[in-house]
Each structure stands twice: as C-alpha cells, then as structure tokens.
Short mmCIF file of C-alpha atoms in Angstrom, two decimals:
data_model
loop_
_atom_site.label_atom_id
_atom_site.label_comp_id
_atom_site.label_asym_id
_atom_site.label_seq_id
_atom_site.Cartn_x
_atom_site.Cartn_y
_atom_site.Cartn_z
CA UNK N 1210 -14.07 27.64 -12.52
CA UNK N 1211 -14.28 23.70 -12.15
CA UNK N 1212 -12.15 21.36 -12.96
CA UNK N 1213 -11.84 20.10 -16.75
CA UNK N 1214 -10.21 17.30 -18.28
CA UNK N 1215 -8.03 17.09 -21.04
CA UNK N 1216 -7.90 13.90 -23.54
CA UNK N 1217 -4.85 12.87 -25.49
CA UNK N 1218 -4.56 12.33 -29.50
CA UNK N 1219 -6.19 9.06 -30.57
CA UNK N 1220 -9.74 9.68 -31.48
CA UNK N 1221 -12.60 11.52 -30.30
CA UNK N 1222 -12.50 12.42 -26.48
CA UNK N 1223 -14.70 11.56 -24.01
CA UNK N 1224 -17.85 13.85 -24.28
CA UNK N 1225 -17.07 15.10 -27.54
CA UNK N 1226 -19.56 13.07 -29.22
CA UNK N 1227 -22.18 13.74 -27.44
CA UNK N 1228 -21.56 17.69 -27.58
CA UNK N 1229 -21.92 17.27 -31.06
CA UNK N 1230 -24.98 15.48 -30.71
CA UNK N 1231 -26.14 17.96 -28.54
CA UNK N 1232 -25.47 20.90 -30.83
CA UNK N 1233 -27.65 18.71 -33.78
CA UNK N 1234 -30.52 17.90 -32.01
CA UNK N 1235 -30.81 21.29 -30.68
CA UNK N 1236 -30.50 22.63 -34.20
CA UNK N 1237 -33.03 20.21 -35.47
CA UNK N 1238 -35.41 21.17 -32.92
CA UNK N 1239 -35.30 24.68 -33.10
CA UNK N 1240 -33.53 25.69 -30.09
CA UNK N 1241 -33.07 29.22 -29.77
CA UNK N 1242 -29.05 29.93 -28.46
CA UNK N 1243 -25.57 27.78 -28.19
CA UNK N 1244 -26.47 28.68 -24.43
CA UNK N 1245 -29.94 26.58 -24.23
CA UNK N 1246 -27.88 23.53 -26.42
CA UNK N 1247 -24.83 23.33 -24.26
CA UNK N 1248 -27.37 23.52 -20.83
CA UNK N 1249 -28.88 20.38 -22.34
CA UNK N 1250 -25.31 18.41 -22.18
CA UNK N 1251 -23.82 17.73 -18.54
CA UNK N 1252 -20.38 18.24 -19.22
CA UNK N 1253 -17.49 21.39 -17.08
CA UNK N 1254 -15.05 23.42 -18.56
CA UNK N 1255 -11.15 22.95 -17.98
CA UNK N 1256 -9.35 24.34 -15.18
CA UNK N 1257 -8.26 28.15 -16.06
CA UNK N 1258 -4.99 28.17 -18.23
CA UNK N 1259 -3.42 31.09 -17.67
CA UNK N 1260 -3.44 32.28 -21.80
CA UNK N 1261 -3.05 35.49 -23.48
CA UNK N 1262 -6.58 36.76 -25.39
CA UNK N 1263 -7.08 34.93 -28.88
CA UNK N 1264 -6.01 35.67 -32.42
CA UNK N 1265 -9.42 37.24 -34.06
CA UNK N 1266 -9.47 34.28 -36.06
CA UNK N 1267 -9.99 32.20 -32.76
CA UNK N 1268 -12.24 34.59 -31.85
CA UNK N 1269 -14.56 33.98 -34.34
CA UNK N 1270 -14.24 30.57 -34.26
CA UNK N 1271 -14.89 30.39 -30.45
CA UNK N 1272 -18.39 32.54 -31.92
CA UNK N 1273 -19.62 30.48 -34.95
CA UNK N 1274 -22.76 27.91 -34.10
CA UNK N 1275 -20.93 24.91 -33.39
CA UNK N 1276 -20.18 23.60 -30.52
CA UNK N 1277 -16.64 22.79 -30.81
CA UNK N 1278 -14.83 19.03 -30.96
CA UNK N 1279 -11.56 18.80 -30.51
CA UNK N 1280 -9.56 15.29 -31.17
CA UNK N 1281 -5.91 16.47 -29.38
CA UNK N 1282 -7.79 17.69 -26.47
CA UNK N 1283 -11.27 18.63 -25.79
CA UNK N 1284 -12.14 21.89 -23.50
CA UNK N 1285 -15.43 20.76 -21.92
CA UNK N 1286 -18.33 23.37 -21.21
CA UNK N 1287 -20.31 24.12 -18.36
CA UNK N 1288 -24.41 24.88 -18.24
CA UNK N 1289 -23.75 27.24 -15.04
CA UNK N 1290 -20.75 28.70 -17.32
CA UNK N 1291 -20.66 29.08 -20.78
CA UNK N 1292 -17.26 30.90 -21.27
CA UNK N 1293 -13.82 30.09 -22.39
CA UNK N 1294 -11.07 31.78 -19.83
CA UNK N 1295 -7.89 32.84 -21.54
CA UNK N 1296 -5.64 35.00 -19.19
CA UNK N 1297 -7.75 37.73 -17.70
CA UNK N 1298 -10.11 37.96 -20.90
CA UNK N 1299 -13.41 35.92 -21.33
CA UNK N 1300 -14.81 34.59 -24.61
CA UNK N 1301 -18.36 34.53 -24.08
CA UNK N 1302 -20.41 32.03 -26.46
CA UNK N 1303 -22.56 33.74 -28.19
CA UNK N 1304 -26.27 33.36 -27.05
CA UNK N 1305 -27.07 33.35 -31.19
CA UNK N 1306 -24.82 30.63 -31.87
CA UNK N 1307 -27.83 29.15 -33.10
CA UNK N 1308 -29.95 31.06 -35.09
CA UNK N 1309 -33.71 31.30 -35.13
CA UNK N 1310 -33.82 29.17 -38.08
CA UNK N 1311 -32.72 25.55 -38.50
CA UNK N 1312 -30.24 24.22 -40.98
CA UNK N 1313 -32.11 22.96 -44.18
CA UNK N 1314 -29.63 20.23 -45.28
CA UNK N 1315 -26.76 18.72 -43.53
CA UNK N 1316 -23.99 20.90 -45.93
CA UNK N 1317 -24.36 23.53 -42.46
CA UNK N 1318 -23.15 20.59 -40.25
CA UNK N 1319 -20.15 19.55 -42.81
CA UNK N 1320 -19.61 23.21 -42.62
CA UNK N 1321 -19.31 23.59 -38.53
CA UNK N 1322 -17.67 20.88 -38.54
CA UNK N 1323 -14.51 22.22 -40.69
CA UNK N 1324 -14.95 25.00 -38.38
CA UNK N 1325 -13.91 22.96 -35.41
CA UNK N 1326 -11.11 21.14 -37.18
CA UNK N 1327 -9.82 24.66 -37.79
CA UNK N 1328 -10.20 25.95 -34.48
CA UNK N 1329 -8.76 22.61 -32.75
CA UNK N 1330 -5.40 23.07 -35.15
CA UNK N 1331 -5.06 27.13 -34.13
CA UNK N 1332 -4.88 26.18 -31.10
CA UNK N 1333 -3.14 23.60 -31.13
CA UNK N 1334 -0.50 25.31 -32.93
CA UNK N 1335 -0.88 28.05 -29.94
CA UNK N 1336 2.44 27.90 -27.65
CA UNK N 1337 0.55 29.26 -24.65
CA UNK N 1338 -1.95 26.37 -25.08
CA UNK N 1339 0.90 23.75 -25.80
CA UNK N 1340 3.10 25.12 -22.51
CA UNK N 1341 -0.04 24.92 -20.14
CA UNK N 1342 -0.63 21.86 -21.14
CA UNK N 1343 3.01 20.42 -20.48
CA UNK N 1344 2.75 22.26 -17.25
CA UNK N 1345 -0.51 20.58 -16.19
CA UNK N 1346 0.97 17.17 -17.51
CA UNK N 1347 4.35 17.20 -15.66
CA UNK N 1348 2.91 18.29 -12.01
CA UNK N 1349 0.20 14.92 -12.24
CA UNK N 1350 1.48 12.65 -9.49
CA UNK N 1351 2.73 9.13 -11.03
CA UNK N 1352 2.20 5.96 -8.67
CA UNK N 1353 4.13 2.99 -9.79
CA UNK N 1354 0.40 1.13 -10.35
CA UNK N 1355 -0.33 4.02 -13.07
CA UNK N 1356 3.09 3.71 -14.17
CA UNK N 1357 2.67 -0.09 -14.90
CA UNK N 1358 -1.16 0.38 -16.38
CA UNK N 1359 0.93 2.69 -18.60
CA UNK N 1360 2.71 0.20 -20.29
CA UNK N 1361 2.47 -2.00 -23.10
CA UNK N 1362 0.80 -5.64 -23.67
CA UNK N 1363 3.72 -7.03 -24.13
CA UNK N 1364 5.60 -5.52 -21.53
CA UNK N 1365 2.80 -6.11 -18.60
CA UNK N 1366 3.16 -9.85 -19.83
CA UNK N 1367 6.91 -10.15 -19.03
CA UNK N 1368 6.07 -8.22 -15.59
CA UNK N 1369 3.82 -11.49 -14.79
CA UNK N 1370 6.27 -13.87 -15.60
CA UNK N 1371 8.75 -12.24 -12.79
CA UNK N 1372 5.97 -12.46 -10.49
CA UNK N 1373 5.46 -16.17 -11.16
CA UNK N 1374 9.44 -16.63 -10.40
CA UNK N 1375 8.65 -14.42 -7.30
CA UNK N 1376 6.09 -16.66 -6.09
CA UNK N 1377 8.54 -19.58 -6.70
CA UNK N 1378 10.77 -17.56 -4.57
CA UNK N 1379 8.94 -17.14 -1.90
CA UNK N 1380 8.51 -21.00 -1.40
CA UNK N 1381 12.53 -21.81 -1.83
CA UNK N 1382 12.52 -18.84 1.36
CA UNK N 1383 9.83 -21.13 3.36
CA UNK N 1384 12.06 -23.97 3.07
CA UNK N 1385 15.13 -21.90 4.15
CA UNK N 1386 12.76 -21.28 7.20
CA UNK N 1387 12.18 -24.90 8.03
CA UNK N 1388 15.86 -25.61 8.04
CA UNK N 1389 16.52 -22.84 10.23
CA UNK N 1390 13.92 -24.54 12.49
CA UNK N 1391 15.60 -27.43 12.33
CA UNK N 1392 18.74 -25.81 13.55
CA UNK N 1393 17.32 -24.06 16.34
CA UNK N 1394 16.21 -27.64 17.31
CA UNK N 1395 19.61 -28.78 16.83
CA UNK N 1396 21.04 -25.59 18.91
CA UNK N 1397 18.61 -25.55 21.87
CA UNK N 1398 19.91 -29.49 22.70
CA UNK N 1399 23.44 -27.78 23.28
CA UNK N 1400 22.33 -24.76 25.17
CA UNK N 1401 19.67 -26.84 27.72
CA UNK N 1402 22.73 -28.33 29.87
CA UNK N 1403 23.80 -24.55 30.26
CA UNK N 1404 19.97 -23.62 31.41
CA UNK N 1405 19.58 -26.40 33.55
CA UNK N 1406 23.08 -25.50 35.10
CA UNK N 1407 21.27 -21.82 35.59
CA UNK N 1408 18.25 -23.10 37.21
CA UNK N 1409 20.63 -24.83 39.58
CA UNK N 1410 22.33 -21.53 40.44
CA UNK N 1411 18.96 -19.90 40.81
CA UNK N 1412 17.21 -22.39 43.09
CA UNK N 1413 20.41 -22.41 45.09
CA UNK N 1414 20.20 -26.52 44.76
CA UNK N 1415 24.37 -26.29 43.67
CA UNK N 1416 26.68 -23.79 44.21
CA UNK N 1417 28.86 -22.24 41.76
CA UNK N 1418 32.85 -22.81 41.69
CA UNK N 1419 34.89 -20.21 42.34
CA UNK N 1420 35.93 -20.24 38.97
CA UNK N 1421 32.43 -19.93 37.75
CA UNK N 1422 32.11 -17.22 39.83
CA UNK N 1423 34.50 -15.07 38.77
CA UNK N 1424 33.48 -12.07 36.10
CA UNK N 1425 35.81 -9.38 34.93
CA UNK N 1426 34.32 -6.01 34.73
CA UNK N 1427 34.48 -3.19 33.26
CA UNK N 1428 35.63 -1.46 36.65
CA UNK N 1429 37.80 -3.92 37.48
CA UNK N 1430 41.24 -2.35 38.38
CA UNK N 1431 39.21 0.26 40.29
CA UNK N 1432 37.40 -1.99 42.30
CA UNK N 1433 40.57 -4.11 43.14
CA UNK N 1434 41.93 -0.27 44.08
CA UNK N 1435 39.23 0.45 46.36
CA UNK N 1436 39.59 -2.90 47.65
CA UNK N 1437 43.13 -2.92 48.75
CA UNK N 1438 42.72 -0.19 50.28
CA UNK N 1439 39.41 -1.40 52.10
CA UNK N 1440 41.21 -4.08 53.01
CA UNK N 1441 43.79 -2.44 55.01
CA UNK N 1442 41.92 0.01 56.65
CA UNK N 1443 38.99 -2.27 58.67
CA UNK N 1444 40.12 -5.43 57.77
CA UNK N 1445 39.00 -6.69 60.95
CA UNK N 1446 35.48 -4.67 60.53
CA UNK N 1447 34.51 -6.10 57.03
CA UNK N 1448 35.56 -9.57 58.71
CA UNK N 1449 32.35 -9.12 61.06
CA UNK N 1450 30.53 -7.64 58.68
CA UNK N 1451 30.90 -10.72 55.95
CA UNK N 1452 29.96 -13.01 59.09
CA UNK N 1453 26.66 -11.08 59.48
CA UNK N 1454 25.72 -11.05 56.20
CA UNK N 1455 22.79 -12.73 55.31
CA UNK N 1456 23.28 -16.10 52.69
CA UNK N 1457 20.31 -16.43 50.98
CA UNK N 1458 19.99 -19.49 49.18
CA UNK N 1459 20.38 -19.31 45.01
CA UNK N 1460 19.07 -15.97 43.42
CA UNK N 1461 15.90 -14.82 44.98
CA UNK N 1462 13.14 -14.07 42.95
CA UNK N 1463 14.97 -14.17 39.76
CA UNK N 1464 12.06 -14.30 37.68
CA UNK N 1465 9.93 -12.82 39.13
CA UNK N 1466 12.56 -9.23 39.19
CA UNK N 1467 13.10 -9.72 35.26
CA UNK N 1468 8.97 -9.44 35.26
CA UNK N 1469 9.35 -6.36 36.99
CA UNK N 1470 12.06 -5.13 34.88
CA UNK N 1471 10.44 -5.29 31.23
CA UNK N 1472 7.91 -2.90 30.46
CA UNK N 1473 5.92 -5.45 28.25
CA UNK N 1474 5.73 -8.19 31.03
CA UNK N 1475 5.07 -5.64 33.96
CA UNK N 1476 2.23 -4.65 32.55
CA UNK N 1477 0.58 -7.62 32.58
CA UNK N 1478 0.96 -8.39 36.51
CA UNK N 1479 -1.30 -7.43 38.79
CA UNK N 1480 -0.63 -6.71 42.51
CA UNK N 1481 -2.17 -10.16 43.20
CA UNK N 1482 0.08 -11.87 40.84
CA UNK N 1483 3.37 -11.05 42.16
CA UNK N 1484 3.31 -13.38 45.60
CA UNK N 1485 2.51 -16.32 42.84
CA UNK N 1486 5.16 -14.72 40.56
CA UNK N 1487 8.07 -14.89 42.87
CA UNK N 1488 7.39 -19.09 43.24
CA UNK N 1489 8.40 -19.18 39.38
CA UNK N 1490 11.47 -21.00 39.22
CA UNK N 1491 12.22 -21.69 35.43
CA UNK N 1492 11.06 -20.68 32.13
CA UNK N 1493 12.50 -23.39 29.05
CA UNK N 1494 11.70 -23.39 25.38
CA UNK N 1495 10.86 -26.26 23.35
CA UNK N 1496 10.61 -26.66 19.89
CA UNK N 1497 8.49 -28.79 17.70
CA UNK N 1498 9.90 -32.42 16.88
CA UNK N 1499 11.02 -33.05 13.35
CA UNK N 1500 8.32 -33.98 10.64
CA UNK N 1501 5.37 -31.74 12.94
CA UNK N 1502 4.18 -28.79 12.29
CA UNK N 1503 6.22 -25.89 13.14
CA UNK N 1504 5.70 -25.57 16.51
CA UNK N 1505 7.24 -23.64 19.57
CA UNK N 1506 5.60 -24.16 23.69
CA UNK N 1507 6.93 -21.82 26.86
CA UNK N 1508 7.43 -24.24 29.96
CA UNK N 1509 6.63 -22.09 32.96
CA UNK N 1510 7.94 -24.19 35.92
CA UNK N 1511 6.65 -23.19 39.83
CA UNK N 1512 7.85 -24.37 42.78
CA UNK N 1513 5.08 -26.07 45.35
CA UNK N 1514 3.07 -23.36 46.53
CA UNK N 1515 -0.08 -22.37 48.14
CA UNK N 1516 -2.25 -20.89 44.75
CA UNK N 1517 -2.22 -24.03 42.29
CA UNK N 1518 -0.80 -27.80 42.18
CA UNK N 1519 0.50 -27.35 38.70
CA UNK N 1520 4.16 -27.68 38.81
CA UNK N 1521 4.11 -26.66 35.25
CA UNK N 1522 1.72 -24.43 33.41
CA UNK N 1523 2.68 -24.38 29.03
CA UNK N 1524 1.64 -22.36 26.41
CA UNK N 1525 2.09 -23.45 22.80
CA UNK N 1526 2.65 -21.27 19.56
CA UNK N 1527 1.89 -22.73 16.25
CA UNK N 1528 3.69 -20.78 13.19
CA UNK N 1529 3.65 -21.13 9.77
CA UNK N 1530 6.25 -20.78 7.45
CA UNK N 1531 4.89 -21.14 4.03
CA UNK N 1532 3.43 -18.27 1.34
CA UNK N 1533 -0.36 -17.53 1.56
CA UNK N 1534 -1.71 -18.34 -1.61
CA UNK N 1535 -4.13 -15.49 -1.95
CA UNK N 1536 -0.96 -12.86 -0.81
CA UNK N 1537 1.93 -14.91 -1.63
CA UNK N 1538 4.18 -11.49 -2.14
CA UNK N 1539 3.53 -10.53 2.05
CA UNK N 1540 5.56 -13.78 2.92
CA UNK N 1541 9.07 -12.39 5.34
CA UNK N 1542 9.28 -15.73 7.13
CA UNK N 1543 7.36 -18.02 9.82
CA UNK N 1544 4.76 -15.98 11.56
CA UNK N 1545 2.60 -17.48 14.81
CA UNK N 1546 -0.61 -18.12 13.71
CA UNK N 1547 -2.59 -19.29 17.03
CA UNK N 1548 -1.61 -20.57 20.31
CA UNK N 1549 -3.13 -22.51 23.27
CA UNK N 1550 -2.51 -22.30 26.90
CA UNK N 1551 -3.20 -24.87 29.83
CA UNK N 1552 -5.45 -25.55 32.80
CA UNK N 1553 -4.67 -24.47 35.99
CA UNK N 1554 -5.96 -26.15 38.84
CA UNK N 1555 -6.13 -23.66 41.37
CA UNK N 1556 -6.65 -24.12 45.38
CA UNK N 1557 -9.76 -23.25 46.75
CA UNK N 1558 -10.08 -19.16 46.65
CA UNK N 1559 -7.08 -18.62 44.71
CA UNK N 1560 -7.75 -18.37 41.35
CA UNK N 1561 -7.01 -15.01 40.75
CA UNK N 1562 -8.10 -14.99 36.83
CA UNK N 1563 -11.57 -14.35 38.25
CA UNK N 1564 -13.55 -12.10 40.70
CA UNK N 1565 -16.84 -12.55 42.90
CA UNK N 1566 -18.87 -9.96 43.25
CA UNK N 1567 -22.19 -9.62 45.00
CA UNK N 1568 -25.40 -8.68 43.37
CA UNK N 1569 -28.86 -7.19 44.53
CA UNK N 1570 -32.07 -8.74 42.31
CA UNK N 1571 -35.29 -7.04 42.88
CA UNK N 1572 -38.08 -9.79 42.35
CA UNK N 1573 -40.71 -8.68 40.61
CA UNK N 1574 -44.17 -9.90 41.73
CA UNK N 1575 -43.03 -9.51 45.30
CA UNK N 1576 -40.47 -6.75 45.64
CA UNK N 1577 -38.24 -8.84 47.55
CA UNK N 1578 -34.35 -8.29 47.29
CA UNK N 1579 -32.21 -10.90 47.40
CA UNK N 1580 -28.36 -10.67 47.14
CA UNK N 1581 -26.30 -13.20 45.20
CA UNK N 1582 -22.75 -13.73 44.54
CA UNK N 1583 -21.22 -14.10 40.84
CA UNK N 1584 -17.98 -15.09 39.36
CA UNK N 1585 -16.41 -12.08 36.96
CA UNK N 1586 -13.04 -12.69 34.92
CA UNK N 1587 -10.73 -10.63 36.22
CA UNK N 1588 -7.07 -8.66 35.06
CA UNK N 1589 -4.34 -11.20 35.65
CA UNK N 1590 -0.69 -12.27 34.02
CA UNK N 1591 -2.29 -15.88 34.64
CA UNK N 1592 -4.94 -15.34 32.11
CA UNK N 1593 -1.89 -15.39 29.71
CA UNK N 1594 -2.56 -19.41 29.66
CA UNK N 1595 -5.99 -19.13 28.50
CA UNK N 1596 -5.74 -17.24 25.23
CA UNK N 1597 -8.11 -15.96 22.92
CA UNK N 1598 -8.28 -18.70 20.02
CA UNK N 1599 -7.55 -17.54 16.26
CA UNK N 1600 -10.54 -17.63 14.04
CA UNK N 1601 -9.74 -20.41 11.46
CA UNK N 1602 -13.56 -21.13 10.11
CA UNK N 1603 -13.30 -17.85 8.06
CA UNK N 1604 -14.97 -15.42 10.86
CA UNK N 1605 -13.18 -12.34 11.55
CA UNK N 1606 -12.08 -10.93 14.78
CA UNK N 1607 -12.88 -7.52 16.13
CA UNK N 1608 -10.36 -4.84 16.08
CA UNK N 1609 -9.72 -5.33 20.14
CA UNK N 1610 -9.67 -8.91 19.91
CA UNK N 1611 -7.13 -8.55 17.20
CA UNK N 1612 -5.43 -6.69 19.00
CA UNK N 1613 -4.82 -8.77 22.18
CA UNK N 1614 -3.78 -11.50 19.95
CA UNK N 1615 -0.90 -10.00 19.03
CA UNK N 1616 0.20 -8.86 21.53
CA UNK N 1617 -0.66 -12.34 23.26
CA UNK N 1618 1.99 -13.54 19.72
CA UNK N 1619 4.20 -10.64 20.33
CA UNK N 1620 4.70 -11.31 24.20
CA UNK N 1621 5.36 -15.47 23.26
CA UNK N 1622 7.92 -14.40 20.82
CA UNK N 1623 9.82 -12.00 23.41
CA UNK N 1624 10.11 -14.92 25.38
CA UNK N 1625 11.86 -17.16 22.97
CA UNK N 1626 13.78 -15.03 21.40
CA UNK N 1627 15.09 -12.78 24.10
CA UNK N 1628 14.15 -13.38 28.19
CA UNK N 1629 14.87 -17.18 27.95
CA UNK N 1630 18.69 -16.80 26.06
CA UNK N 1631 19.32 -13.59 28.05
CA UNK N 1632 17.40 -13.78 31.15
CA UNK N 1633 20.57 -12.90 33.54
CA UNK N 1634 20.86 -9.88 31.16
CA UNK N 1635 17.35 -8.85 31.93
CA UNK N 1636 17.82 -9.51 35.56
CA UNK N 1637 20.57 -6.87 35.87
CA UNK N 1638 18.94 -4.72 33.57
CA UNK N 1639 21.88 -4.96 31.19
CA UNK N 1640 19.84 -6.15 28.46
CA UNK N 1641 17.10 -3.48 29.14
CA UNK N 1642 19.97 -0.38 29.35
CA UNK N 1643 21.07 -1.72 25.75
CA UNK N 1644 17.26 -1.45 24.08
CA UNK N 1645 17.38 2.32 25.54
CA UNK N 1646 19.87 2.95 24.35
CA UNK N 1647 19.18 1.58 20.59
CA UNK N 1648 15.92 4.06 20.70
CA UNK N 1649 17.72 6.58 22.46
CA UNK N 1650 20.42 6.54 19.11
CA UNK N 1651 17.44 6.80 16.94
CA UNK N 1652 15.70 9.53 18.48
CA UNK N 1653 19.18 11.46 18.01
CA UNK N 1654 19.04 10.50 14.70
CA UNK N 1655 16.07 12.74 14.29
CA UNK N 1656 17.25 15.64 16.34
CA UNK N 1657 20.57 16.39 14.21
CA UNK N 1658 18.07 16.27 11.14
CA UNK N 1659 15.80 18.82 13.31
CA UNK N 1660 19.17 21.08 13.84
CA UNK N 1661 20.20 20.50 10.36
CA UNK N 1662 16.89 22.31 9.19
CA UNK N 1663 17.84 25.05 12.29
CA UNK N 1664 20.73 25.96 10.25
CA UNK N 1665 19.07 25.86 6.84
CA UNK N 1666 16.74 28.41 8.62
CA UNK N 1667 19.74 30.75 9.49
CA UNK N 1668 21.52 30.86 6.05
CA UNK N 1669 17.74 32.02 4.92
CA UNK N 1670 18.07 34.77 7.36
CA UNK N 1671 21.39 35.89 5.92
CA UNK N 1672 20.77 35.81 2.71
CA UNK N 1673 17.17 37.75 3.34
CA UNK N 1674 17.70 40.56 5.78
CA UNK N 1675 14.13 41.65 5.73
CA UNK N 1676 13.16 37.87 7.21
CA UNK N 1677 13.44 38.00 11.20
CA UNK N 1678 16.00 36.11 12.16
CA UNK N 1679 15.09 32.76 14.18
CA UNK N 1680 15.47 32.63 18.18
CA UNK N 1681 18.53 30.89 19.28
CA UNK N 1682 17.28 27.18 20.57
CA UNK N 1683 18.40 25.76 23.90
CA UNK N 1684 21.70 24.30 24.20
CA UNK N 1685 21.47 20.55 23.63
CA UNK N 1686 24.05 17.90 25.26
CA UNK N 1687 26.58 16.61 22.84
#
C-alpha cells in the first residue's frame, strides 16, 4: 500500500475538497460506482495502520455513497486501490456507492455530508486510530530548520534580531583579527635577530659559543655514563678519531632535509629539484605593513648557483579578515584568498618547470615528416612560484583547479605557521614525531570505543545463551 498523508485540525485537508467535488460531479453525471468517481481523482491511501476491524457503525459508514472528508485528518484513496486497511481486515468500497440514479435535489449531498462528519468523529474517537497516529507523529525526524518553520510570527521575528547582533559579531571578531595581525607584526621584529642568528649557524658564516652549544637532553646522565667510561677506555683512540673527522661547514642541506622530512613538501619535489633544493639557504616571513591589506609573502633565499640568478624567489598570500556579506555566519577568522609568485630567470637549459619534447608532423599534400621540438610544463616544486590565480571577475573554478589552490593556500600557511618558527624541529624530525603522535592518540581514541562495543557484544552473549558467542580478537598493545 502507498504512502498517505495525514493533515492536522484546522480546516479542510489537502485533497479533501476536491474528493468531494469528485464524488458530485460524478453523481451529477451519472456515474455508475464510488469505484469509477474515486478513479477520476488522483489522490493514495495512507500507509497501513495496524487497526483492529471497525465498529458496524463504521462499517456502514465506510459503505454509504460518499466519499468521505475528514477535517482532523483525511485518509486519501487510491484509483489502483479502493480499500481501507484496518489490521488484517479490508473494507472494500462498495462498487454501488453510487447508485444508478442521480440525486434529485441537493438534501442527498447535505445528507452524505453528515455522514462524513459522523464517520470522521467515530474515528476519531477510535484509540487504535488516535495511538497510530501518535506513533506515526513521534518517529518523523525533526531538523532544527523544521523546528524553526514551526514556530510562531512573533517568535521567528526575535530569532532575526539575534542574527542581526550575530552579524555585528562577526565584524567586532574581524577586528580582533586585524589586531592580532598587528601583533604578529610586532612579534616577528623580535624573533628576526634570532632567525638571522640561525641562518648564520646554518651557512656556517659564525660559529656558535660553547654556551650556545650546549643542550640538555633527555638522556643526559646516560650519555655522560657512557662517556666516562668511553673516555677511559680509548681515550687515545677517540683522540684520532675526532682529528679525522670531517668539519663540514654550518648545517648541510638544512632545508633542503626538512623538505624531505614533511610529507606535504616531499611531495612536491621532483628528482630534478633536489640538486637546486639543497642551494636553499633561508626561508623568512614577512608580514604586510600597517594600514595595507592583510598581507603575508615567503622569502625563499638561494645561494649562487648554476640553475637561476635569482638570489631570492617570493610568493605572496593575500587574506582577508572581514565577514562575507552574502554568508556573513561562515566567518572563523582571516582566510587566504589568492596569492602570486615571482619570475625566475633561469640559465640556459635549466628551467626545470618545463619539458621539450620532440614531435613527428605528417604534411599533408606531400607526405613529408618533419620532426619538431616543443616546450611542455612539467611536475616541479618550482612551479610553486607561478600559481594558479583566484577567479575574482565572478567565474568559477573547476573542481581540480580548486583543488590545487588550496592546497597551493594550505602549503603557504604550513610555512608560516609551522616550518619557519620550528624549522630545527622539523630538521630532527622532532616536530614531525609529535604530529604522529597527535593522530596516533586519536586513532586510539577510536579503538577503545571499537573494544568498548567488543564487550557490549559479550554481556549480549551472556545474557542470551542461544546467541554464539563472539571470537576472541587479537591481543592489542597497551
């Protein structure tokens, strides 16, 4: 049986007019049955209420000529179906509903009409109708939109108002955004004579004081241990040894290692990349100056070298920190809205951003073949500094395009945020082992809930013997 509806108190429910219509016309023109009417009027029946058989009263009611209107609720009728279902018992309409004849005066439709008035207050007064009804009420899913189309006038009014003092919000958070911007100005001032100190201990261009040298770790009282008692043991061998070391000078390839060591940059560099890569010599941060637009650019600075004469290459990331009017509520702070990258003059034959490739061309006329070279873009971490631009004259992006913009904003926010404050961090790896081990905590998180459910699954078993009991899971590592 299909689907039905069921209309609340308040006047006439949907359909219920024009079954009444229905019913008249096909009494005025002669129609034959209740079955021929109702096929005339596209309406389905209710969904099957699980109701004991009706009182004979209902009975005959369900029988008489009209076809019913109900103002609590109205039970709408099929053409494929012409039945009522209650419990396992169906009330078939009578096919001589209507009879042969046709209603001389309109005292027959004042009369069906009592007749459904009757029928609509049996059954509302029927507890099995009532209880099915509750029952079909309480398991309808409520959203908080129908919830709030629910209410009153008045009340939807008010709701308004506290989304004009969210809006207002939202703008007092934008300005708490521009004054952290400010500070971060402020803050990177103090922390550039530390990174410029860093550069100098990378490049090797000033050596650190033994008192800048020294770092406590974890390990310590077991390396001084294993120290003392290296030390008296070959003293004289780790003598020559230290003399043989090599000295390199600074940190080699600093950079270019914490490129290797993060998944998100990694991915970018090609195999042709990395001799370029390991010439990288700094990475700074600068922010926007006051009164300009919120603003952040990544200096990338290279030492002379055989692939470009750029001794910086930039890339600059333009944010916004205000409310969009037409979604002011999706506001959580500045976001990066485009960027632009740089030119890089590269050598002769080492621009790695692009390919040639050599093509055959057949002419036409002649059949001759003739081979020419082209130029193809090619996969490259340089190809970071030439971005894909953010459409701004209303034109959307495709999804892929999309998609390598943000990742283009997500990479240019990594570097800001975490490789340029931490970058000895992500050198060691330090900073890497600590992000494992965050997702590492979470994915815990999910297997106690998984072991939780386990044991849910065993009280089951004991309380019902007949259920198979589950099959003892591996042991896991506390």
């Amino acid at each position: 049986m299909r689907g039905g509806v069921v209309a609340g108190h308040g006047g006439a429910a949907p359909g219920a007019s024009e079954a009444t219509a229905a019913a008249t016309a096909a009494a005025a023109g002669g129609v034959r049955s209740g079955r021929e009417a109702l096929g005339r009027v596209d309406i389905t029946w209710c969904q099957e209420w699980d109701l004991k058989a009706p009182a004979p009263e209902e009975q005959r009611l369900l029988e008489s000529s009209e076809v019913p209107t109900f103002e609590p609720f109205v039970l709408f009728a099929s053409a494929s179906r012409h039945n009522f279902q209650f419990g396992d018992q169906n009330v078939q309409m009578a096919d001589n509903s209507f009879s042969d004849g046709v209603p001389s005066d309109a005292l027959e439709a004042t009369k069906n009409a009592s007749n459904a008035e009757k029928l609509t207050d049996q059954v509302m007064q029927n507890p099995q109708v009532l209880a099915a009804l509750q029952e079909r009420l309480d398991n309808v899913s409520h959203t908080p939109s129908s919830y709030i189309e629910t209410l009153p006038k008045a009340v939807k009014r008010r709701i308004n108002a506290l989304k004009q003092l969210q809006v207002r919000c939202a703008h007092i958070e934008a300005k708490f955004y521009e004054e952290v911007h400010d500070l971060e100005r402020k803050y990177a001032a103090l922390y550039q004579p530390l990174f410029d100190k860093r550069r100098e201990f990378i490049t090797g261009d000033v050596e650190p004081t033994d008192a800048e040298s020294e770092w406590h770790s974890e390990n310590e009282e077991e390396d001084k241990l294993a120290g003392d008692v290296k030390n008296k043991v070959v003293i004289a061998e780790k003598e020559a040894a230290t003399a043989e070391e090599p000295n390199p000078k600074g940190i080699p390839e600093f950079w270019f290692t914490i490129f290797r060591n993060v998944d998100m940059l990694s991915e970018l560099v090609q195999e042709y990349d990395e001799p370029i890569l390991k010439h990288l010599q700094d990475i700074k941060v600068k922010f926007s100056d006051p009164g300009q637009p919120m603003s952040f650019v990544l200096e990338f600075h290279f030492e002379p070298n055989d692939y470009f004469t750029n001794s910086v290459l930039t890339k600059t990331y333009k944010m916004k920190s205000e409310p969009d009017q037409a979604d002011p509520f999706s506001f959580e702070g500045p976001e990066i809205v485009d960027c632009d990258g740089c030119a890089i003059d590269w050598k002769k034959g080492k621009n790695v951003t692009v390919k040639t490739i050599k093509k055959k061309q057949k002419h036409k006329g002649r059949g001759t073949v003739r081979t020419i070279t082209k130029q193809v873009p090619n996969d490259s971490f340089f190809n970071f500094f030439s971005p894909l631009k953010a459409s701004g004259d209303g034109e959307s992006l495709d999804e892929d395009s999309e998609f390598t913009l943000a990742s283009d904003f997500e990479i240019g926010h990594f570097f800001r945020e975490r490789i340029v404050p931490r970058a000895v961090l992500y050198f060691t790896g330090e900073a890497i082992e600590d992000d494992d081990n965050f997702e590492e905590g979470e994915e815990g998180e999910e297997e106690e809930l998984e072991g939780d459910e386990e044991g849910e699954d065993e009280d089951d078993a004991d309380i019902n013997p007949k259920k198979e009991p589950s099959q003892p899971s591996e042991c896991k590592q506390q």
